[in-house]
mmCIF file of C-alpha atoms in Angstrom:
data_model
loop_
_atom_site.group_PDB
_atom_site.id
_atom_site.type_symbol
_atom_site.label_atom_id
_atom_site.label_comp_id
_atom_site.label_asym_id
_atom_site.label_seq_id
_atom_site.Cartn_x
_atom_site.Cartn_y
_atom_site.Cartn_z
ATOM 1 C CA MET A 2 13.248 -4.806 -2.109
ATOM 2 C CA ARG A 3 12.683 -7.456 0.577
ATOM 3 C CA LEU A 4 11.487 -10.835 -0.658
ATOM 4 C CA ASP A 5 8.349 -10.914 1.506
ATOM 5 C CA LYS A 6 7.308 -7.457 0.330
ATOM 6 C CA TYR A 7 7.962 -8.363 -3.336
ATOM 7 C CA LEU A 8 5.769 -11.482 -3.055
ATOM 8 C CA LYS A 9 2.939 -9.376 -1.637
ATOM 9 C CA VAL A 10 3.275 -6.433 -4.064
ATOM 10 C CA SER A 11 3.465 -8.772 -7.101
ATOM 11 C CA ARG A 12 0.464 -10.670 -5.677
ATOM 12 C CA LEU A 13 2.215 -14.050 -5.929
ATOM 13 C CA ILE A 14 1.244 -14.460 -2.249
ATOM 14 C CA LYS A 15 -1.779 -12.647 -0.831
ATOM 15 C CA ARG A 16 -0.433 -11.393 2.508
ATOM 16 C CA ARG A 17 3.014 -10.354 3.682
ATOM 17 C CA THR A 18 2.744 -12.440 6.852
ATOM 18 C CA VAL A 19 1.974 -15.533 4.767
ATOM 19 C CA ALA A 20 4.984 -14.727 2.556
ATOM 20 C CA ASN A 21 7.109 -14.355 5.707
ATOM 21 C CA GLU A 22 5.955 -17.767 7.002
ATOM 22 C CA ALA A 23 6.660 -19.421 3.623
ATOM 23 C CA CYS A 24 10.216 -18.019 3.649
ATOM 24 C CA ASP A 25 10.802 -19.172 7.242
ATOM 25 C CA ALA A 26 9.625 -22.670 6.313
ATOM 26 C CA GLY A 27 12.118 -22.825 3.441
ATOM 27 C CA ARG A 28 9.428 -22.968 0.700
ATOM 28 C CA VAL A 29 10.834 -19.987 -1.257
ATOM 29 C CA LEU A 30 14.072 -20.205 -3.253
ATOM 30 C CA ILE A 31 15.984 -17.393 -4.989
ATOM 31 C CA ASN A 32 18.260 -18.692 -7.745
ATOM 32 C CA ASP A 33 17.964 -22.247 -6.346
ATOM 33 C CA ARG A 34 18.983 -21.218 -2.802
ATOM 34 C CA PRO A 35 16.643 -21.093 0.227
ATOM 35 C CA ALA A 36 15.912 -17.462 1.052
ATOM 36 C CA LYS A 37 14.922 -15.604 4.173
ATOM 37 C CA ALA A 38 12.125 -13.019 4.089
ATOM 38 C CA SER A 39 14.697 -10.225 4.385
ATOM 39 C CA ALA A 40 16.638 -11.305 1.254
ATOM 40 C CA GLN A 41 16.950 -8.659 -1.427
ATOM 41 C CA VAL A 42 15.167 -9.246 -4.751
ATOM 42 C CA LYS A 43 16.357 -7.650 -7.998
ATOM 43 C CA ALA A 44 15.415 -7.913 -11.663
ATOM 44 C CA GLY A 45 16.707 -11.084 -13.223
ATOM 45 C CA ASP A 46 16.349 -13.257 -10.126
ATOM 46 C CA VAL A 47 14.500 -16.564 -10.448
ATOM 47 C CA LEU A 48 12.048 -17.348 -7.633
ATOM 48 C CA GLU A 49 10.632 -20.770 -6.903
ATOM 49 C CA ILE A 50 7.674 -20.957 -4.517
ATOM 50 C CA GLN A 51 6.294 -24.255 -3.273
ATOM 51 C CA PHE A 52 2.526 -24.293 -2.629
ATOM 52 C CA GLY A 53 1.754 -27.673 -1.072
ATOM 53 C CA THR A 54 2.345 -30.233 -3.834
ATOM 54 C CA ARG A 55 2.891 -27.824 -6.707
ATOM 55 C CA SER A 56 5.704 -25.442 -7.407
ATOM 56 C CA VAL A 57 5.688 -22.056 -9.193
ATOM 57 C CA LYS A 58 8.823 -20.732 -10.880
ATOM 58 C CA VAL A 59 8.985 -17.089 -11.992
ATOM 59 C CA GLU A 60 11.605 -14.668 -13.212
ATOM 60 C CA VAL A 61 11.608 -11.190 -11.683
ATOM 61 C CA LEU A 62 11.221 -8.584 -14.450
ATOM 62 C CA ASP A 63 10.592 -5.438 -12.412
ATOM 63 C CA VAL A 64 10.778 -4.290 -8.799
ATOM 64 C CA GLN A 65 8.401 -1.506 -7.710
ATOM 65 C CA GLU A 66 7.210 -0.382 -4.280
ATOM 66 C CA THR A 67 3.553 -0.119 -5.273
ATOM 67 C CA VAL A 68 1.591 -1.271 -8.303
ATOM 68 C CA LYS A 69 -2.036 -1.507 -9.266
ATOM 69 C CA LYS A 70 -3.731 -4.880 -9.406
ATOM 70 C CA GLU A 71 -3.767 -4.958 -13.196
ATOM 71 C CA ALA A 72 -0.019 -4.159 -13.496
ATOM 72 C CA ALA A 73 1.127 -6.666 -10.866
ATOM 73 C CA GLN A 74 1.507 -9.495 -13.396
ATOM 74 C CA GLU A 75 3.964 -7.392 -15.392
ATOM 75 C CA MET A 76 6.470 -7.649 -12.511
ATOM 76 C CA TYR A 77 7.274 -11.303 -13.228
ATOM 77 C CA ARG A 78 7.228 -13.973 -15.947
ATOM 78 C CA TYR A 79 6.310 -17.634 -15.450
ATOM 79 C CA LEU A 80 9.013 -20.139 -16.380
#
């Protein structure tokens, strides 16, 4: 699955366009490497997202095309 879509579906970032902009600005890393919005995400990857002054690091547990709001947090684990 594309990185920007994963960030939206997992609700780590609210909108796909915002996720796209964050990737273009270099604020999203996959396994400690800057990632483009089109990068593929798979289970086991470690994502680091920089929101202003704070940083969020999560491990991808599951990749699904659609999930309900309640199940979205089961797609990743905070590190």
